[in-house]
Amino acid sequence: QKEVEQNSGPLSVPEGAIASLNCTYSDRGSQSFFWYRQYSGKSPELIMSIYSNGDKEDGRFTAQLNKASQYVSLLIRDSQPSDSATYLCAVNMNAGGTSYGKLTFGQGTILTVHP
Amino acid sequence: DTEVTQTPKHLVMGMTNKKSLKCEQHMGHRAMYWYKQKAKKPPELMFVYSYEKLSINESVPSRFSPECPNSSLLNLHLHALQPEDSALYLCASRQPGGGEQFFGPGTRLTVL
């Protein structure tokens, strides 16, 4: 069983629509959750972090976390062609109380926003 | 400043060469990471340094040798690589104890 799973893509939405990206994780003790955006040939860029249940909004992005369901999502409102990228869900798995943590990534969802 | 820098941006090397990748951050982070990323795959953790000490080695072959000279610098020494080692090598850092992990721009490595 994969530790972090993302909804299978690719996902294609029209410009101006809401893009919904989903992620589930297996470690119930996980405390930190992140969404990275990665353009082709570039490195991952952190766009959202969320640590507690509920919603967190930042501009057009909203992250949602439900620890009971072990589920985290990312909504992109008013999607733009520049949002076309691979979105990686990352979970900071419990590393035995260490100081550094360890990110486990999902396989990524390719998002295409078409004009 | 949430910047991690990496040099070089691109590297082409033969299987008998010795080369090094460099990573630097000035955010005061004390945890630094090396990842390898192949096309259409997520980053794969290789090494973690915490307070300049190697904390995780994800069973990486010995032809990859990490080094953390000080709290701001992280090196990855490469020797006798194979063509299948060609990938994007990413450095990242974060504060100990939790928080966001920031990636550098990566080094695109090609092994001939």
CSV table of C-alpha atoms in Angstrom, one decimal:
chain,number,residue,atom,x,y,z
A,1,GLN,CA,0.0,0.0,0.0
A,2,LYS,CA,1.4,3.4,-1.0
A,3,GLU,CA,1.9,5.8,1.9
A,4,VAL,CA,0.7,8.9,0.1
A,5,GLU,CA,-1.7,8.6,-2.8
A,6,GLN,CA,-3.0,11.3,-5.1
A,7,ASN,CA,-5.9,11.3,-7.4
A,8,SER,CA,-4.9,9.9,-10.8
A,9,GLY,CA,-4.5,12.4,-13.5
A,10,PRO,CA,-4.0,14.0,-15.7
A,11,LEU,CA,-6.6,16.6,-14.7
A,12,SER,CA,-7.8,19.1,-17.3
A,13,VAL,CA,-9.9,22.1,-16.5
A,14,PRO,CA,-10.9,25.2,-18.4
A,15,GLU,CA,-9.6,28.6,-17.6
A,16,GLY,CA,-11.5,30.2,-14.7
A,17,ALA,CA,-12.7,26.9,-13.3
A,18,ILE,CA,-11.9,25.3,-9.9
A,19,ALA,CA,-9.3,22.6,-10.0
A,20,SER,CA,-9.5,20.0,-7.2
A,21,LEU,CA,-6.5,17.9,-6.2
A,22,ASN,CA,-6.8,15.2,-3.6
A,23,CYS,CA,-4.4,13.2,-1.5
A,24,THR,CA,-4.7,10.5,1.2
A,25,TYR,CA,-2.0,9.2,3.5
A,26,SER,CA,-1.5,6.1,5.6
A,27,ASP,CA,0.4,7.3,8.7
A,28,ARG,CA,-2.3,8.5,11.2
A,29,GLY,CA,0.5,10.2,13.3
A,30,SER,CA,1.4,12.6,10.5
A,31,GLN,CA,1.3,16.2,11.5
A,32,SER,CA,2.5,18.3,8.6
A,33,PHE,CA,1.2,18.4,5.1
A,34,PHE,CA,2.4,20.3,2.0
A,35,TRP,CA,1.5,21.0,-1.6
A,36,TYR,CA,4.3,21.6,-4.1
A,37,ARG,CA,4.0,22.8,-7.6
A,38,GLN,CA,6.5,21.6,-10.1
A,39,TYR,CA,6.8,23.0,-13.6
A,40,SER,CA,8.4,20.8,-16.2
A,41,GLY,CA,12.2,20.8,-15.8
A,42,LYS,CA,12.1,22.8,-12.7
A,43,SER,CA,12.3,22.0,-9.0
A,44,PRO,CA,9.3,21.7,-6.6
A,45,GLU,CA,8.0,25.0,-5.3
A,46,LEU,CA,6.1,25.1,-2.0
A,47,ILE,CA,2.7,26.6,-2.4
A,48,MET,CA,0.8,25.6,0.7
A,49,SER,CA,1.4,24.0,4.1
A,50,ILE,CA,-1.3,22.9,6.5
A,51,TYR,CA,-1.0,21.5,10.0
A,52,SER,CA,-4.4,21.5,11.6
A,53,ASN,CA,-7.9,20.3,10.5
A,54,GLY,CA,-9.9,22.6,8.4
A,55,ASP,CA,-9.2,25.0,5.6
A,56,LYS,CA,-6.3,27.3,4.9
A,57,GLU,CA,-6.6,29.9,2.2
A,58,ASP,CA,-3.8,31.8,0.4
A,59,GLY,CA,-5.0,33.8,-2.6
A,60,ARG,CA,-6.5,31.5,-5.1
A,61,PHE,CA,-5.3,28.4,-3.2
A,62,THR,CA,-7.2,26.6,-0.4
A,63,ALA,CA,-5.8,23.6,1.4
A,64,GLN,CA,-8.1,21.4,3.3
A,65,LEU,CA,-7.1,18.8,5.9
A,66,ASN,CA,-9.2,16.1,7.6
A,67,LYS,CA,-6.9,14.0,9.9
A,68,ALA,CA,-9.8,11.7,10.8
A,69,SER,CA,-10.2,10.7,7.2
A,70,GLN,CA,-6.4,11.0,6.5
A,71,TYR,CA,-7.2,13.3,3.6
A,72,VAL,CA,-5.8,16.5,2.4
A,73,SER,CA,-6.8,18.5,-0.7
A,74,LEU,CA,-5.9,21.5,-2.7
A,75,LEU,CA,-8.4,23.7,-4.5
A,76,ILE,CA,-7.3,26.2,-7.1
A,77,ARG,CA,-9.9,28.8,-7.8
A,78,ASP,CA,-10.0,30.8,-11.1
A,79,SER,CA,-7.5,28.5,-12.7
A,80,GLN,CA,-5.1,30.0,-15.1
A,81,PRO,CA,-3.0,28.5,-17.9
A,82,SER,CA,0.0,29.4,-15.8
A,83,ASP,CA,-1.2,26.9,-13.1
A,84,SER,CA,-0.5,24.0,-15.5
A,85,ALA,CA,2.1,21.9,-13.7
A,86,THR,CA,2.5,18.8,-11.7
A,87,TYR,CA,1.2,19.1,-8.1
A,88,LEU,CA,2.9,17.0,-5.5
A,89,CYS,CA,1.3,16.2,-2.1
A,90,ALA,CA,3.9,15.7,0.6
A,91,VAL,CA,3.4,14.4,4.1
A,92,ASN,CA,5.9,14.7,6.9
A,93,MET,CA,5.8,11.2,8.2
A,94,ASN,CA,6.7,10.5,11.8
A,95,ALA,CA,10.5,10.0,11.9
A,96,GLY,CA,10.6,8.6,15.4
A,97,GLY,CA,10.8,12.0,17.1
A,98,THR,CA,13.8,13.1,15.2
A,99,SER,CA,14.5,16.8,14.6
A,100,TYR,CA,14.5,16.6,10.8
A,101,GLY,CA,11.4,14.8,9.7
A,102,LYS,CA,11.0,13.0,6.4
A,103,LEU,CA,8.8,14.0,3.5
A,104,THR,CA,6.9,11.3,1.7
A,105,PHE,CA,5.6,12.4,-1.7
A,106,GLY,CA,2.6,11.2,-3.7
A,107,GLN,CA,3.1,10.4,-7.3
A,108,GLY,CA,1.9,13.8,-8.4
A,109,THR,CA,-1.1,15.0,-10.4
A,110,ILE,CA,-0.6,16.7,-13.7
A,111,LEU,CA,-2.9,19.7,-14.1
A,112,THR,CA,-3.6,21.3,-17.4
A,113,VAL,CA,-5.6,24.5,-17.6
A,114,HIS,CA,-6.8,25.2,-21.1
A,115,PRO,CA,-7.9,28.6,-22.4
B,1,ASP,CA,14.9,34.9,2.2
B,2,THR,CA,13.7,31.4,1.4
B,3,GLU,CA,16.5,30.6,-1.1
B,4,VAL,CA,18.5,27.5,-1.5
B,5,THR,CA,21.1,27.6,-4.2
B,6,GLN,CA,22.7,24.8,-6.2
B,7,THR,CA,25.7,24.6,-8.5
B,8,PRO,CA,26.2,23.6,-11.2
B,9,LYS,CA,22.8,23.9,-13.0
B,10,HIS,CA,23.9,21.2,-15.5
B,11,LEU,CA,26.6,18.6,-15.4
B,12,VAL,CA,27.7,16.0,-17.9
B,13,MET,CA,30.2,13.5,-16.8
B,14,GLY,CA,31.7,10.2,-17.9
B,15,MET,CA,31.5,7.0,-15.9
B,16,THR,CA,35.1,7.4,-14.7
B,17,ASN,CA,34.9,11.1,-13.7
B,18,LYS,CA,34.8,12.5,-10.2
B,19,LYS,CA,32.6,15.5,-9.7
B,20,SER,CA,30.8,17.3,-6.9
B,21,LEU,CA,27.4,19.0,-6.5
B,22,LYS,CA,27.1,21.9,-4.2
B,23,CYS,CA,24.2,23.3,-2.2
B,24,GLU,CA,24.0,26.4,0.0
B,25,GLN,CA,21.4,28.0,2.2
B,26,HIS,CA,21.5,31.1,4.5
B,27,MET,CA,18.2,30.6,6.2
B,28,GLY,CA,19.7,29.2,9.4
B,29,HIS,CA,18.2,25.8,8.6
B,30,ARG,CA,19.9,22.9,10.4
B,31,ALA,CA,18.4,20.1,8.4
B,32,MET,CA,19.5,19.6,4.8
B,33,TYR,CA,18.5,17.0,2.3
B,34,TRP,CA,19.6,15.4,-1.0
B,35,TYR,CA,16.9,14.1,-3.3
B,36,LYS,CA,17.1,12.4,-6.7
B,37,GLN,CA,14.3,12.9,-9.2
B,38,LYS,CA,13.7,10.9,-12.4
B,39,ALA,CA,11.4,12.1,-15.1
B,40,LYS,CA,7.7,11.9,-14.2
B,41,LYS,CA,8.5,10.6,-10.7
B,42,PRO,CA,8.4,12.4,-7.3
B,43,PRO,CA,11.6,13.3,-5.6
B,44,GLU,CA,13.3,10.3,-3.9
B,45,LEU,CA,15.1,11.0,-0.6
B,46,MET,CA,18.8,10.1,-0.6
B,47,PHE,CA,20.4,11.7,2.5
B,48,VAL,CA,19.5,13.8,5.4
B,49,TYR,CA,21.8,15.9,7.5
B,50,SER,CA,20.7,17.2,10.9
B,51,TYR,CA,23.0,19.6,12.7
B,52,GLU,CA,25.8,18.7,10.3
B,53,LYS,CA,25.5,15.0,11.0
B,54,LEU,CA,24.4,12.4,8.6
B,55,SER,CA,21.0,11.2,10.0
B,56,ILE,CA,19.5,9.2,7.1
B,57,ASN,CA,21.2,7.3,4.3
B,58,GLU,CA,18.4,5.7,2.2
B,59,SER,CA,20.6,2.8,1.1
B,60,VAL,CA,22.3,4.9,-1.5
B,61,PRO,CA,25.2,3.3,-3.4
B,62,SER,CA,28.6,4.3,-2.2
B,63,ARG,CA,29.4,6.0,-5.5
B,64,PHE,CA,27.4,8.9,-4.0
B,65,SER,CA,29.2,10.5,-1.0
B,66,PRO,CA,27.6,13.3,0.9
B,67,GLU,CA,29.4,15.9,3.0
B,68,CYS,CA,28.2,18.7,5.2
B,69,PRO,CA,31.2,21.0,5.9
B,70,ASN,CA,29.1,23.5,7.9
B,71,SER,CA,25.5,24.4,8.7
B,72,SER,CA,25.1,26.3,5.4
B,73,LEU,CA,26.7,24.0,2.9
B,74,LEU,CA,26.0,20.5,1.6
B,75,ASN,CA,28.0,18.7,-1.0
B,76,LEU,CA,27.4,15.5,-3.0
B,77,HIS,CA,30.5,13.9,-4.3
B,78,LEU,CA,30.1,11.7,-7.4
B,79,HIS,CA,32.4,8.9,-8.5
B,80,ALA,CA,32.1,6.1,-11.0
B,81,LEU,CA,28.4,6.8,-11.8
B,82,GLN,CA,26.3,4.8,-14.1
B,83,PRO,CA,24.1,6.1,-16.9
B,84,GLU,CA,21.0,5.2,-14.9
B,85,ASP,CA,22.1,7.8,-12.3
B,86,SER,CA,21.2,10.6,-14.8
B,87,ALA,CA,18.5,12.6,-13.0
B,88,LEU,CA,17.7,15.9,-11.4
B,89,TYR,CA,19.4,16.2,-8.1
B,90,LEU,CA,17.7,18.4,-5.6
B,91,CYS,CA,18.9,19.9,-2.4
B,92,ALA,CA,16.4,21.1,0.3
B,93,SER,CA,16.5,22.5,3.8
B,94,ARG,CA,14.2,23.2,6.7
B,95,GLN,CA,14.3,24.2,10.4
B,96,PRO,CA,14.8,21.3,12.8
B,97,GLY,CA,11.7,20.2,14.6
B,98,GLY,CA,9.2,20.9,11.9
B,99,GLY,CA,8.1,23.3,9.2
B,100,GLU,CA,8.4,23.8,5.6
B,101,GLN,CA,11.1,22.3,3.4
B,102,PHE,CA,12.5,24.4,0.6
B,103,PHE,CA,14.1,23.1,-2.5
B,104,GLY,CA,16.9,24.5,-4.5
B,105,PRO,CA,16.7,24.7,-8.3
B,106,GLY,CA,18.5,21.4,-8.8
B,107,THR,CA,21.4,20.1,-10.8
B,108,ARG,CA,20.5,18.3,-14.0
B,109,LEU,CA,23.1,15.4,-14.2
B,110,THR,CA,23.8,13.4,-17.3
B,111,VAL,CA,26.1,10.4,-17.1
B,112,LEU,CA,27.5,9.2,-20.4
